Short mmCIF file of C-alpha atoms in Angstrom, two decimals:
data_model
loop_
_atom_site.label_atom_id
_atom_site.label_comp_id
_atom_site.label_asym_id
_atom_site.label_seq_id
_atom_site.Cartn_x
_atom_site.Cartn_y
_atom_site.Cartn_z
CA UNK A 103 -0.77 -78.93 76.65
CA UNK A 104 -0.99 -75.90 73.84
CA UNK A 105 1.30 -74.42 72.46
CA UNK A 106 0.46 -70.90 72.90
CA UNK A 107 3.13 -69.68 69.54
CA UNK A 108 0.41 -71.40 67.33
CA UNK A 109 -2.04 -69.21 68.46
CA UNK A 110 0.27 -65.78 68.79
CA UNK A 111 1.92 -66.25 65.43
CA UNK A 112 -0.76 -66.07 62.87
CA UNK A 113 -1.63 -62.64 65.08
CA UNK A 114 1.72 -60.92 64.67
CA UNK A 115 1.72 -62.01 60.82
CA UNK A 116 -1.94 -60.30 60.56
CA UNK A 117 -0.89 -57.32 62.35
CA UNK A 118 2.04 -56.51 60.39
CA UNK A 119 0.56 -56.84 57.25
CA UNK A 120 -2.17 -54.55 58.51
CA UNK A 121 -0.02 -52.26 59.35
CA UNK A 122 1.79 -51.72 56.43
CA UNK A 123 -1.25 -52.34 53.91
CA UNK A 124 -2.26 -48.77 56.27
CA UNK A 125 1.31 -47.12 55.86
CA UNK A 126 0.80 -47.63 51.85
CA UNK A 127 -2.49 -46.78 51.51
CA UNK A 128 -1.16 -43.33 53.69
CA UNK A 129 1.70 -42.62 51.91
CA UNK A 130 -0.80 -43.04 48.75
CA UNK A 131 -3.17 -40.49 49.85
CA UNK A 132 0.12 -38.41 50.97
CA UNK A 133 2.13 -37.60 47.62
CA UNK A 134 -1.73 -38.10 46.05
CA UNK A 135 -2.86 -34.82 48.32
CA UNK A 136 -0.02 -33.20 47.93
CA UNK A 137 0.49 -33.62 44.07
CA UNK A 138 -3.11 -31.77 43.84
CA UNK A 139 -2.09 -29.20 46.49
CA UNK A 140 1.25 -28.48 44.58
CA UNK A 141 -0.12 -28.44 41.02
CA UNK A 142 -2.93 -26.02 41.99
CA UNK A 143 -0.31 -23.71 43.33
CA UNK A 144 2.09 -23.96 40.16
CA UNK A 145 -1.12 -23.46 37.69
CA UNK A 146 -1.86 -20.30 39.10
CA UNK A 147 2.20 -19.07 39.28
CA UNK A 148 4.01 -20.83 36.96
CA UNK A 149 1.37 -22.93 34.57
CA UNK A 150 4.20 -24.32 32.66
CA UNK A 151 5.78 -26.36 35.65
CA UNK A 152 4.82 -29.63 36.46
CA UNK A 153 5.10 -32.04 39.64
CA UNK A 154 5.06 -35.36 41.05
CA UNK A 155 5.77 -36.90 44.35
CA UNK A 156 6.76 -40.08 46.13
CA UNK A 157 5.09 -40.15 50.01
CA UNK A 158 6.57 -36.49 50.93
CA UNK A 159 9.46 -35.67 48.29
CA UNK A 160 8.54 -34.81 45.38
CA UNK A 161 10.14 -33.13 41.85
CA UNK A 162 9.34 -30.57 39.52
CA UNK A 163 9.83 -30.94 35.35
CA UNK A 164 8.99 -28.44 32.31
CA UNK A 165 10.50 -25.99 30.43
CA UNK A 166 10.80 -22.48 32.09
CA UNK A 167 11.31 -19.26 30.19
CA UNK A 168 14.38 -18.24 32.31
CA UNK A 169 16.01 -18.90 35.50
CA UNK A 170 13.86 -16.32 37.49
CA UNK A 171 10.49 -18.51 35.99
CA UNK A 172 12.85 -21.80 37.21
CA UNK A 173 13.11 -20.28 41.27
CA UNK A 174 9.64 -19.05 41.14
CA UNK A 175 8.54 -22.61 39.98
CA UNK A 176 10.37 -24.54 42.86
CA UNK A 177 9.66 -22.14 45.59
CA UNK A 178 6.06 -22.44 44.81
CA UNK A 179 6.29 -26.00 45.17
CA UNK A 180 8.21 -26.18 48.26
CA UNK A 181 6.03 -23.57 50.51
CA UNK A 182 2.83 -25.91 50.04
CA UNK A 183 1.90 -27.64 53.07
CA UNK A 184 3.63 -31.30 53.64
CA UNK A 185 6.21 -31.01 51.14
CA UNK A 186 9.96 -32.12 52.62
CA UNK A 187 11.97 -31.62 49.82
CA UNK A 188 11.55 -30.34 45.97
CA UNK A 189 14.36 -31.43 43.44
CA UNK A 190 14.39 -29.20 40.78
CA UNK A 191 14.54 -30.81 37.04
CA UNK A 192 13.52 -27.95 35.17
CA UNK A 193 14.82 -26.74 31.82
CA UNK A 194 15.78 -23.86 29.97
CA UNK A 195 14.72 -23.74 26.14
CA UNK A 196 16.73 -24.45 23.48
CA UNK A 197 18.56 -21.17 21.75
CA UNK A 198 16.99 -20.86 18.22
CA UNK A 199 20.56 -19.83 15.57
CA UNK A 200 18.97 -18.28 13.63
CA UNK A 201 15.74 -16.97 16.09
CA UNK A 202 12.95 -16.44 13.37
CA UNK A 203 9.22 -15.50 12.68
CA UNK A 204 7.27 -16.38 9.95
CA UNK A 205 3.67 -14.24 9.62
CA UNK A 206 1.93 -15.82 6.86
CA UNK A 207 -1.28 -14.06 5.21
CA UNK A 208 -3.86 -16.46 3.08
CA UNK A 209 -7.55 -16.36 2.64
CA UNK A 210 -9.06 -15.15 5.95
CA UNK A 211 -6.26 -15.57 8.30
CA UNK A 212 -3.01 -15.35 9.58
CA UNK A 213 -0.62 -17.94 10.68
CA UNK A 214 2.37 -16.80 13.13
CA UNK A 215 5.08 -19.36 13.34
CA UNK A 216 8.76 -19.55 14.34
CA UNK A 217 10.25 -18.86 17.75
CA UNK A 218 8.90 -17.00 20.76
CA UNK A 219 11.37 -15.57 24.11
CA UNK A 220 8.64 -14.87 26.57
CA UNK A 221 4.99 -15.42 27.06
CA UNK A 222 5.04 -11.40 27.11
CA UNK A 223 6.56 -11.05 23.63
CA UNK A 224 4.15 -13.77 22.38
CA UNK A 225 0.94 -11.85 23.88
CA UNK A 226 2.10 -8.46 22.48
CA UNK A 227 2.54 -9.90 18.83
CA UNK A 228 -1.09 -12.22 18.80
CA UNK A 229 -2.26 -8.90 20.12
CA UNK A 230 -0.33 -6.39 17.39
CA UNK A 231 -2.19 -8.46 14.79
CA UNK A 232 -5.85 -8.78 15.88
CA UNK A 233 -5.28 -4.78 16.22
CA UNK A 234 -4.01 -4.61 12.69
CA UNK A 235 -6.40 -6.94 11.43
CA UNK A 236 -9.26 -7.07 13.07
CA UNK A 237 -12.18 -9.92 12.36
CA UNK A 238 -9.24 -11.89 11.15
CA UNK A 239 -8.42 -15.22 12.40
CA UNK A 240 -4.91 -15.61 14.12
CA UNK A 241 -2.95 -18.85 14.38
CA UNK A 242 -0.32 -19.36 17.10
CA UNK A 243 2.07 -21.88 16.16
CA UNK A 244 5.21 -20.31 17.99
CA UNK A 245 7.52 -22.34 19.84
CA UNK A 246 9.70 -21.04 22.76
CA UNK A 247 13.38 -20.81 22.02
CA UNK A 248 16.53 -18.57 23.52
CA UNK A 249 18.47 -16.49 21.68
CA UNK A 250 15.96 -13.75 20.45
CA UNK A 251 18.39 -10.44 19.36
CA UNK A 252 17.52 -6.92 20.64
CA UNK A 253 15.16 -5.36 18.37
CA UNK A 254 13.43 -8.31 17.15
CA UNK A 255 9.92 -7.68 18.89
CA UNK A 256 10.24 -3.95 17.52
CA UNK A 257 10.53 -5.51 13.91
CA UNK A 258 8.38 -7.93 14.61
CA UNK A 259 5.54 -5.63 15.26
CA UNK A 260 6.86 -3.30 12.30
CA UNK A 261 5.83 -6.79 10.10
CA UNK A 262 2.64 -7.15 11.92
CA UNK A 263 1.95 -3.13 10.52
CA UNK A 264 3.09 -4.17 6.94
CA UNK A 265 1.36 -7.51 6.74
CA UNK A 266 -1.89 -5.87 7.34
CA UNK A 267 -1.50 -3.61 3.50
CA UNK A 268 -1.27 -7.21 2.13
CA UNK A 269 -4.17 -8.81 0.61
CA UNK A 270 -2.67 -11.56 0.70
CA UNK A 271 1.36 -13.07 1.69
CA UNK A 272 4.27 -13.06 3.88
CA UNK A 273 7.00 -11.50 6.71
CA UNK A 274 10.19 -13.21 7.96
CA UNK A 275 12.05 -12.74 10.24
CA UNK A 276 15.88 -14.35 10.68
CA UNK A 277 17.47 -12.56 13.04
CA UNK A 278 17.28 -9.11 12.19
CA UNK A 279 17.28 -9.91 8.61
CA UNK A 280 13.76 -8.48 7.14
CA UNK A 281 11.77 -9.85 4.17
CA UNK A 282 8.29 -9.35 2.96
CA UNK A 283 6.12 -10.68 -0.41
CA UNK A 284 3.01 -10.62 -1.70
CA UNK A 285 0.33 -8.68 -3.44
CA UNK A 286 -0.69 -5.41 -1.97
CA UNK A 287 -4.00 -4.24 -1.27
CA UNK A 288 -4.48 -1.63 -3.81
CA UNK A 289 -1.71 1.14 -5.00
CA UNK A 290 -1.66 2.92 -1.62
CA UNK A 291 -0.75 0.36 -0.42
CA UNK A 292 1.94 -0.71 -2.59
CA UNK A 293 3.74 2.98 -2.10
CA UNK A 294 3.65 2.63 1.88
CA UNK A 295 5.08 -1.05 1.82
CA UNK A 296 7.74 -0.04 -0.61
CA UNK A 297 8.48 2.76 1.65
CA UNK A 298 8.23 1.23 4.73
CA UNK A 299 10.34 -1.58 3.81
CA UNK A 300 13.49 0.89 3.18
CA UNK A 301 13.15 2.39 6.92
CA UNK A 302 13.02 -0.65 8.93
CA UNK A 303 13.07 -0.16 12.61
CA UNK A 304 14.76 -2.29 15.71
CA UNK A 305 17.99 -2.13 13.29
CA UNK A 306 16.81 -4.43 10.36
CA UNK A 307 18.34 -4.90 7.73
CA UNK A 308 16.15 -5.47 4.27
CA UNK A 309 16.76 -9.08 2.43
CA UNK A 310 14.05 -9.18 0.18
CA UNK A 311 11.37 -7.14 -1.21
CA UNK A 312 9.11 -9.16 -3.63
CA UNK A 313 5.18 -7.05 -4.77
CA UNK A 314 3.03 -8.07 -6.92
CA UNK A 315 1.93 -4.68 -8.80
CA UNK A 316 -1.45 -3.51 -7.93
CA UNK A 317 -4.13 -3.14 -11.19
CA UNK A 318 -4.32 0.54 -11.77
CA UNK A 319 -8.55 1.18 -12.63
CA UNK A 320 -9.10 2.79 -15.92
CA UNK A 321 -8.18 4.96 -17.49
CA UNK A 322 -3.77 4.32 -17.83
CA UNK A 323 -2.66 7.45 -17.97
CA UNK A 324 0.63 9.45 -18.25
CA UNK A 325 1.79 12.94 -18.86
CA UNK A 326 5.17 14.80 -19.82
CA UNK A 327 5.26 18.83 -19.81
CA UNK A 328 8.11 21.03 -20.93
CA UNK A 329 9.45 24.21 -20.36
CA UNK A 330 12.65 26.55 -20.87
CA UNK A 331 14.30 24.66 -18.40
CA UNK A 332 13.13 21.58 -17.30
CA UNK A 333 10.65 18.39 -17.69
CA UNK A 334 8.45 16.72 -15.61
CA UNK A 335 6.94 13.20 -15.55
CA UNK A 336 3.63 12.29 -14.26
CA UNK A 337 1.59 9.03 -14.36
CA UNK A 338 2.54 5.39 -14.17
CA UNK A 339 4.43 2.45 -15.70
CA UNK A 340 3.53 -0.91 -15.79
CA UNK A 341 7.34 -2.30 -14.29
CA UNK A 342 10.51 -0.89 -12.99
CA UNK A 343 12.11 -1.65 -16.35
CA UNK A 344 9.73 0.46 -17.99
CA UNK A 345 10.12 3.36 -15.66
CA UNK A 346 13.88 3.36 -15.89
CA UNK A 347 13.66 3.10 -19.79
CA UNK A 348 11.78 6.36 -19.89
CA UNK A 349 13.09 8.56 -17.36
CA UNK A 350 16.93 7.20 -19.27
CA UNK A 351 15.02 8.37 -22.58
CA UNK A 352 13.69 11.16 -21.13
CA UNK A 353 16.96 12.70 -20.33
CA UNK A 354 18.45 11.30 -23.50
CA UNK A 355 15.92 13.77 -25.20
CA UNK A 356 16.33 16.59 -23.07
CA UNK A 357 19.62 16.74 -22.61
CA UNK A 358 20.71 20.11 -20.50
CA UNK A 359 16.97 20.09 -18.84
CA UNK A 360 16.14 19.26 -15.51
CA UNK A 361 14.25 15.98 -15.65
CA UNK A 362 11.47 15.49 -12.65
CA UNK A 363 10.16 12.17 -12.24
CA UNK A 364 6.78 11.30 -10.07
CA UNK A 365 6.24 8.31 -11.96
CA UNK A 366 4.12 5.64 -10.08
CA UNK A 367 4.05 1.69 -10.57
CA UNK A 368 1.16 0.03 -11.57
CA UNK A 369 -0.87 -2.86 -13.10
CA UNK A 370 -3.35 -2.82 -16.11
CA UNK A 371 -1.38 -1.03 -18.73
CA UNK A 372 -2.86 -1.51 -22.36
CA UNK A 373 -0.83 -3.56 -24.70
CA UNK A 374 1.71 -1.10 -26.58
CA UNK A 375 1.60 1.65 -23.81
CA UNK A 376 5.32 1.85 -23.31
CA UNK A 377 6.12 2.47 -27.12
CA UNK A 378 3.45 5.26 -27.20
CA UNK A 379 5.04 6.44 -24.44
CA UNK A 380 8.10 6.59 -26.13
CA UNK A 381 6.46 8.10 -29.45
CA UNK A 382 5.05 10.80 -27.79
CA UNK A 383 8.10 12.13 -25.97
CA UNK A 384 9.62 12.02 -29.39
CA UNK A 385 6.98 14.43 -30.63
CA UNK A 386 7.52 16.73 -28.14
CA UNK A 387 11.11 16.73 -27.93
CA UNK A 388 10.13 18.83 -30.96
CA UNK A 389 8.62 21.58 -29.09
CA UNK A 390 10.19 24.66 -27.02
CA UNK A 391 7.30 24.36 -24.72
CA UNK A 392 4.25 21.79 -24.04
CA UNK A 393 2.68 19.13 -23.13
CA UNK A 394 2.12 15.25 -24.02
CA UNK A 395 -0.68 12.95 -22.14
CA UNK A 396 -1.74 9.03 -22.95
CA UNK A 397 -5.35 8.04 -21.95
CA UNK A 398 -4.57 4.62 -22.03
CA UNK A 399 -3.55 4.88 -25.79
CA UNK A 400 -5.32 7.98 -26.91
CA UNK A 401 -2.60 10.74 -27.32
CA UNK A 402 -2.91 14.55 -26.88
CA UNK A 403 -0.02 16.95 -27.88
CA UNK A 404 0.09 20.85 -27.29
CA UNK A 405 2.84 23.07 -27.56
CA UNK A 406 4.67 25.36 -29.84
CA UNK A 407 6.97 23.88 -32.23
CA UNK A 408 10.38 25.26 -32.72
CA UNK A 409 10.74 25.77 -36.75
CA UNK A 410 8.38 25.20 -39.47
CA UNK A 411 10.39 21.65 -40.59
CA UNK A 412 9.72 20.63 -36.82
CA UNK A 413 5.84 21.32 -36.85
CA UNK A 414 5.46 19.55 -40.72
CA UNK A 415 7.15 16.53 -38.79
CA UNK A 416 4.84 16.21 -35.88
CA UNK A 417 2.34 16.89 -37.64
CA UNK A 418 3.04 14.02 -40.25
CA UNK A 419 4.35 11.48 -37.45
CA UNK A 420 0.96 11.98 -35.58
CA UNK A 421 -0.58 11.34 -39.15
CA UNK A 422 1.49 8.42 -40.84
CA UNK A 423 3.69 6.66 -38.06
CA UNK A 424 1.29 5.98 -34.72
CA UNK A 425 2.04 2.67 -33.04
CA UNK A 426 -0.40 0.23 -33.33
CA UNK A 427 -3.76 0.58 -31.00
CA UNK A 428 -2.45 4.42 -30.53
CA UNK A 429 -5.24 7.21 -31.46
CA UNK A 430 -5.09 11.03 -31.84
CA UNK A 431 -7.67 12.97 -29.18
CA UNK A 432 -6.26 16.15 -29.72
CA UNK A 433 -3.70 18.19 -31.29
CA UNK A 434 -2.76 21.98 -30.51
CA UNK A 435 0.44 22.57 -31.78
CA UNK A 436 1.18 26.56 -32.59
CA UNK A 437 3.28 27.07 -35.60
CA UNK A 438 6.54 29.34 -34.83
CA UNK A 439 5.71 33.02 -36.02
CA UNK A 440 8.20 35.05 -37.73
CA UNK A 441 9.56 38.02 -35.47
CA UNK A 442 7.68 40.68 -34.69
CA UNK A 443 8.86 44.67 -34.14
CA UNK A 444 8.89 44.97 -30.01
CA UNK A 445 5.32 47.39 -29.28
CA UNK A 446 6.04 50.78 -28.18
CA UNK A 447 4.27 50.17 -24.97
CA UNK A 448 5.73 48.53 -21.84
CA UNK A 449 6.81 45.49 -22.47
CA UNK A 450 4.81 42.25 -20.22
CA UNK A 451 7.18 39.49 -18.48
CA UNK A 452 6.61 36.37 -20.56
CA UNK A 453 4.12 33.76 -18.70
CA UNK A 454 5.68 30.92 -17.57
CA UNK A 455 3.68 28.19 -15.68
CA UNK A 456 4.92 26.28 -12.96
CA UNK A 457 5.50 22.94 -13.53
CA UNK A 458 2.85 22.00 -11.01
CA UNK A 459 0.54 23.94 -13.07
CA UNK A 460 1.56 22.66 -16.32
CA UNK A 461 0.73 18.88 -15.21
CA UNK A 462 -2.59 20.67 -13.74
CA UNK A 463 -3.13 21.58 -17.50
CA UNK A 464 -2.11 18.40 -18.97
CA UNK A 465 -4.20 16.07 -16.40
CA UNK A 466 -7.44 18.00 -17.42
CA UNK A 467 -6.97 17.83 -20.94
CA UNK A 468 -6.32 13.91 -20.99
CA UNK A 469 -9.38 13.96 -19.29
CA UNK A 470 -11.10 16.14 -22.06
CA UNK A 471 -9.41 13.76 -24.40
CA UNK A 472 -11.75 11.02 -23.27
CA UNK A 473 -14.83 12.72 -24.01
CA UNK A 474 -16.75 16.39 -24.27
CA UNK A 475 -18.43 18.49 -22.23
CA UNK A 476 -22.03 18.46 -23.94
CA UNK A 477 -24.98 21.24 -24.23
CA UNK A 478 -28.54 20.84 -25.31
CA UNK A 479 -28.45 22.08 -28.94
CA UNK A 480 -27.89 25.68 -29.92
CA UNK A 481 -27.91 26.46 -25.86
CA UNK A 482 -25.97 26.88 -22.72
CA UNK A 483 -27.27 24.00 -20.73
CA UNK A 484 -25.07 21.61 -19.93
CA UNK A 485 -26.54 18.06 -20.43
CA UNK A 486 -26.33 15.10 -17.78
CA UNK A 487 -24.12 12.78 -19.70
CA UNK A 488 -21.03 15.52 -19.00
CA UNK A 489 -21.76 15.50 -15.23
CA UNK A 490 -18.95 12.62 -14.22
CA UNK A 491 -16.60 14.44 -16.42
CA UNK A 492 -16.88 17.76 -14.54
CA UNK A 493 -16.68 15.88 -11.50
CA UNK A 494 -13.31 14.48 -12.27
CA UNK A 495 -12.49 17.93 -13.33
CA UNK A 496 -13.34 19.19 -10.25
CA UNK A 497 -11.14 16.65 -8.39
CA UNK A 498 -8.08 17.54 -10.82
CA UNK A 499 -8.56 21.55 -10.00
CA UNK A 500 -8.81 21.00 -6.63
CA UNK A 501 -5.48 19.28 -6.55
CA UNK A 502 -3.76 22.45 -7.93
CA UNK A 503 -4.59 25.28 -5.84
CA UNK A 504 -3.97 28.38 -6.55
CA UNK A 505 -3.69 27.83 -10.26
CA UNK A 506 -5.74 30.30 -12.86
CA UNK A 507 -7.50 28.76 -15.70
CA UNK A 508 -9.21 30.02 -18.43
CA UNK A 509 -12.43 28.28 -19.51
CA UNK A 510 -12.87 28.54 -23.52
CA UNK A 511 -15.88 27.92 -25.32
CA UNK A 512 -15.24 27.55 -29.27
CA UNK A 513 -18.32 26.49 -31.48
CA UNK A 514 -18.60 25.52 -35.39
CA UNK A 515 -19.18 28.03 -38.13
CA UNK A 516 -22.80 27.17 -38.66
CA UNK A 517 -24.79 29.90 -37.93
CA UNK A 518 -24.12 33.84 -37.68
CA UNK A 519 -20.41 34.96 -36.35
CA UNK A 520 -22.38 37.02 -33.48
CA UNK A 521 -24.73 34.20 -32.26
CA UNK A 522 -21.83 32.09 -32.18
CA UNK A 523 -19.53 34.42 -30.20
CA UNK A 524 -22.53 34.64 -27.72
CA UNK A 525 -23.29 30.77 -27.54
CA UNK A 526 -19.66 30.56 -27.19
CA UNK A 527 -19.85 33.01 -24.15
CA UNK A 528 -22.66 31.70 -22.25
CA UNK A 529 -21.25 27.94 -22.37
CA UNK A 530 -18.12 28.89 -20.96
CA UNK A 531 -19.69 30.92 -18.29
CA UNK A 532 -22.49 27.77 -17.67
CA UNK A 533 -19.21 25.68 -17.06
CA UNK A 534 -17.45 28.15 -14.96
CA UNK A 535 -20.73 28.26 -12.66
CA UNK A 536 -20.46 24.41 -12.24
CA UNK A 537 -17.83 23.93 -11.39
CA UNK A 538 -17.91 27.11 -8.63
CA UNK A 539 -21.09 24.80 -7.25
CA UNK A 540 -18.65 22.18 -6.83
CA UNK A 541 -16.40 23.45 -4.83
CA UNK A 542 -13.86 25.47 -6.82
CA UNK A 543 -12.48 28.76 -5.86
CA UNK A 544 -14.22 31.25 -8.69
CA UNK A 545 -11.20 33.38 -8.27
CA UNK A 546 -8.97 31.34 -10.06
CA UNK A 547 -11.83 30.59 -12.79
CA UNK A 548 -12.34 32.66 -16.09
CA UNK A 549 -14.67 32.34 -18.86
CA UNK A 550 -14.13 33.34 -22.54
CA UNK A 551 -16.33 33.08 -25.62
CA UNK A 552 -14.17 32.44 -29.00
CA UNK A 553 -17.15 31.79 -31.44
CA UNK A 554 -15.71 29.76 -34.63
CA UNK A 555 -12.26 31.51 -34.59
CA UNK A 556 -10.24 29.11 -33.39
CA UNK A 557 -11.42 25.61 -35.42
CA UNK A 558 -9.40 22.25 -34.65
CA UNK A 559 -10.81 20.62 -37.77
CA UNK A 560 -12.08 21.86 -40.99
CA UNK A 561 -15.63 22.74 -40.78
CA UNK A 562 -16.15 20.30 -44.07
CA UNK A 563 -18.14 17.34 -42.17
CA UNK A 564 -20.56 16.82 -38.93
CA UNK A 565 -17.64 14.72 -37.55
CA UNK A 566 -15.21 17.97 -37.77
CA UNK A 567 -17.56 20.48 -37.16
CA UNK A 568 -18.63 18.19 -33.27
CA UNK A 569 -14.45 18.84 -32.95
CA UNK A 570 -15.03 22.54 -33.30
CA UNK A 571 -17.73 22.88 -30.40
CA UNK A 572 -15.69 22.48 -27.24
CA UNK A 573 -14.37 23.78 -23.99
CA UNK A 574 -10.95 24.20 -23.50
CA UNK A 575 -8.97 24.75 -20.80
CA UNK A 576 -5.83 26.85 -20.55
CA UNK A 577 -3.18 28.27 -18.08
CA UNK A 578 -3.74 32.04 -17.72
CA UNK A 579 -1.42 34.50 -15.65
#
C-alpha cells in the first residue's frame, strides 16, 4: 500500500521554500527600487540627505542646514512611489563658539577655511573672491556649523575686498572680531587697507592690524615749508616711530605754529634719513620763512634767515656738521636786510604763498636738486638728457593748479653781461614752451632772464661756474 505523505511532504517543503526564496528576492528588488527612486529625488532637492530602506520602510540620515532643509528632506522621501513610512534621523550642525573664517593669501591662491551657515553664504563668499581676484585659484575648506552672528557675511565679504590689496597674507574672522596681516601690494594699497581696516562694516570690531611697509621707488623724499603762521609736512617715513618723532619735533621747534602733517609710510629709506631729517628742520627753524627738502640724503634749504648770527649758523652747520651720507644740492638762504624808509608810492600787500603752493615749490626744487635742466652750449636748446626731468616737472605742476611760477634762467659770467642776459632769456622762455607742450596751463607760467646776477657759487672754477647756469623756479603773485 503507499503511503501517499511520502510523496506530498517533500512537495509542501519545496513549495515553501520557493515561496519565500520569491518573497526575498521581492522584497530585495523592493527597498533596492525604491532606494534608487528615493535618492534620485533627494539629489535633486536636498543633495545632502541620504536614504536607505528595508522592503517598504525606509530612513533618512545627514546633516541638514536647518529644520526647513530637515522637512523638505523627509517629505521628498515620503511622496516617492512605494514608500510606507520615512523615519527621520537627520541632524542639525554643530554651533561653532566662536563661528570663524580664515581667508589665507600665498603664492597663487587663496584658501577659505573655518565655518559656513548656509550653502547660500558659502556660494556668495567663493564667489566675492573669484570677483576680487580673478585668475586666482580658490580653496574651499569650510565646514558647516550654527551659530554664525548677524553681520558676519557683510564682514566677511568686506575681508574678501581687503584680501585682494594683499600680495600676499591673511583675514580672520572670530565672531565679529576683525584681523588682517600681511604685505600690501604697493603704497596704495597700504593707505586703503589702513583705512579700511578703521571703518569696518557688519559691526566689527578691529583686533589686529599687522602691514608689512611697502618699498617706496627712488628717490626718498621729504619736505617741510614755513610760513608766518604755520608748517607743513610732506613726504614719508620709514616707521610709525619715525613719523611720531618728527611731527613731536616738529612742534617742539615751532612752538605757537600750526603744524600740518601729510606724512606717508613707506619702505626703502636710505640709512641715516631720519637724522637728516631732523638736521634739516633744525636749519630751518632758523628761518622766518622757507623751505627744507631731502632727496634721499641730498638736502636743499631756501628761506630768509631771521638775524645775521642765524644765517652765519646755517650757513656753517650746512658746511661743518652734516650727518654722515648727507650732501648739500642747493642753498638759497637771503640774508636779513637792514630797514628800509617805506616808498612814497602805494604800498603792495606782502606775498604770501599758500601752503599748498609752498610744497608745490619745494617738490620741484628737490627734483632740481637731483639734476639740471641742460642746453646745447652757448644756446637755448634744451638737450635730451633733461627730458625725464621736465616730465616729472610736469607731473609736480600739474598737481598744483592754479599756482604761478616764475621760470629763471641764470648763466655764469663768462662772456659779455648782454649776451648773457639774452641766453638767460631765451632758456627760460625754451623751458616755459615745454612745458606748455606738455600740458601746463601757460597762464600760470612766466619766464625771466637774470644773466650772471644772481651766482650760487663763485665763478672761480668750471665746477662753480656749471652751479651758476640754471633754471630756477619760484612762487610769483
Amino acid at each position: 500500500m503507499c503511503n501517499w505523505k511520502n510523496w506530498i511532504w517533500p512537495g509542501v517543503v519545496t513549495t515553501a521554500f520557493l515561496t519565500a526564496l520569491t518573497g526575498w528576492f521581492w522584497a530585495g528588488h523592493v527597498h533596492h527600487d525604491l532606494g534608487l527612486r528615493a535618492g534620485d529625488q533627494l539629489r535633486a532637492g536636498q543633495p545632502w540627505a541620504k536614504v536607505q530602506f528595508s522592503g517598504r520602510d525606509g530612513f533618512i540620515f545627514g546633516i541638514a542646514e536647518n529644520e526647513i532643509q530637515q522637512r523638505e528632506a523627509a517629505n521628498i522621501a515620503r511622496s516617492t512611489y512605494g514608500v510606507r513610512a520615512i523615519e527621520n534621523q537627520t541632524t542639525l550642525p554643530p554651533k561653532a563658539d566662536p563661528f570663524v573664517l580664515s581667508l589665507v593669501k600665498e603664492g597663487e591662491g587663496v584658501t577659505l577655511k573655518g565655518n559656513y551657515a548656509s550653502t547660500e553664504s558659502r556660494m556668495a563668499l567663493v564667489a566675492a573672491a573669484e570677483k576680487a581676484m580673478p585668475g586666482i585659484a580658490i580653496k574651499d575648506e569650510l565646514t558647516l556649523a550654527a551659530g554664525k552672528p548677524d553681520g558676519f557675511d557683510v564682514l566677511a565679504s568686506f575681508g574678501v575686498s581687503q584680501l585682494a590689496d594683499l600680495a600676499s597674507g591673511e583675514v580672520s574672522l572670530s565672531n565679529l572680531d576683525y584681523s588682517i596681516k600681511g604685505k600690501p601690494a604697493d603704497l596704495s594699497a597700504y593707505e586703503t587697507l589702513t583705512t579700511g581696516a578703521s571703518m569696518l562694516p557688519g559691526g566689527g570690531a578691529l583686533k589686529t592690524m599687522e602691514f608689512a611697509l611697502p618699498e617706496l621707488g627712488k628717490p626718498y623724499e621729504f619736505a617741510v615749508v614755513v610760513d608766518q603762521a604755520s608748517i607743513n609736512l610732506t613726504g614719508y617715513a620709514p616707521s610709525t616711530d619715525v613719523k611720531s618723532a618728527i611731527e613731536s619735533k616738529a612742534k617742539e621747534l615751532f612752538a605757537g605754529k600750526t603744524v600740518s602733517s601729510a606724512l606717508k609710510l613707506a619702505a626703502g629709506a636710505p640709512d641715516g634719513f631720519p637724522e637728516a631729517v631732523m638736521f634739516g628742520m633744525g636749519q630751518i627753524a632758523g628761518l622766518g620763512n622757507g623751505s627744507f627738502s631731502l632727496s634721499d640724503l641730498n638736502y636743499a634749504l631756501k628761506g630768509t634767515s631771521v638775524d645775521t648770527a642765524t644765517y652765519e649758523g646755517i650757513l656753517k652747520a650746512s658746511k661743518d656738521d652734516l650727518p654722515a651720507g648727507m650732501t648739500v644740492s642747493s642753498m638759497d638762504i637771503v640774508a636779513p636786510k637792514a630797514p628800509e624808509p617805506a616808498p612814497a608810492a602805494e604800498p603792495v600787500a606782502a606775498f604770501t604763498p599758500t601752503p599748498e603752493a609752498a610744497a608745490c615749490e619745494a617738490l620741484i626744487g628737490a627734483l632740481l636738486s637731483q639734476g639740471q635742466i641742460n642746453f646745447e652750449v652757448s644756446e637755448a636748446v634744451i638737450t635730451q638728457d633733461s627730458f625725464e626731468l621736465l616730465s616729472r616737472i610736469v607731473t609736480a605742476l600739474n598737481s598744483c593748479p592754479g599756482t604761478k611760477m616764475e621760470i629763471g634762467g641764470h648763466t655764469d659770467t663768462d662772456g659779455d653781461t648782454g649776451t648773457n642776459q639774452s641766453l638767460s632769456e631765451a632758456r627760460a622762455n625754451a623751458v616755459r614752451d615745454m612745458l606748455m607742450k606738455a600740458g601746463v596751463n601757460g597762464a600760470n607760467l612766466s619766464a625771466k632772464g637774470y644773466g650772471s646776477t644772481k651766482p650760487i657759487a663763485a665763478n672761480d672754477t668750471d665746477e662753480n661756474k656749471a652751479r651758476n647756469r640754471r633754471i630756477e623756479f619760484r612762487l610769483v603773485p
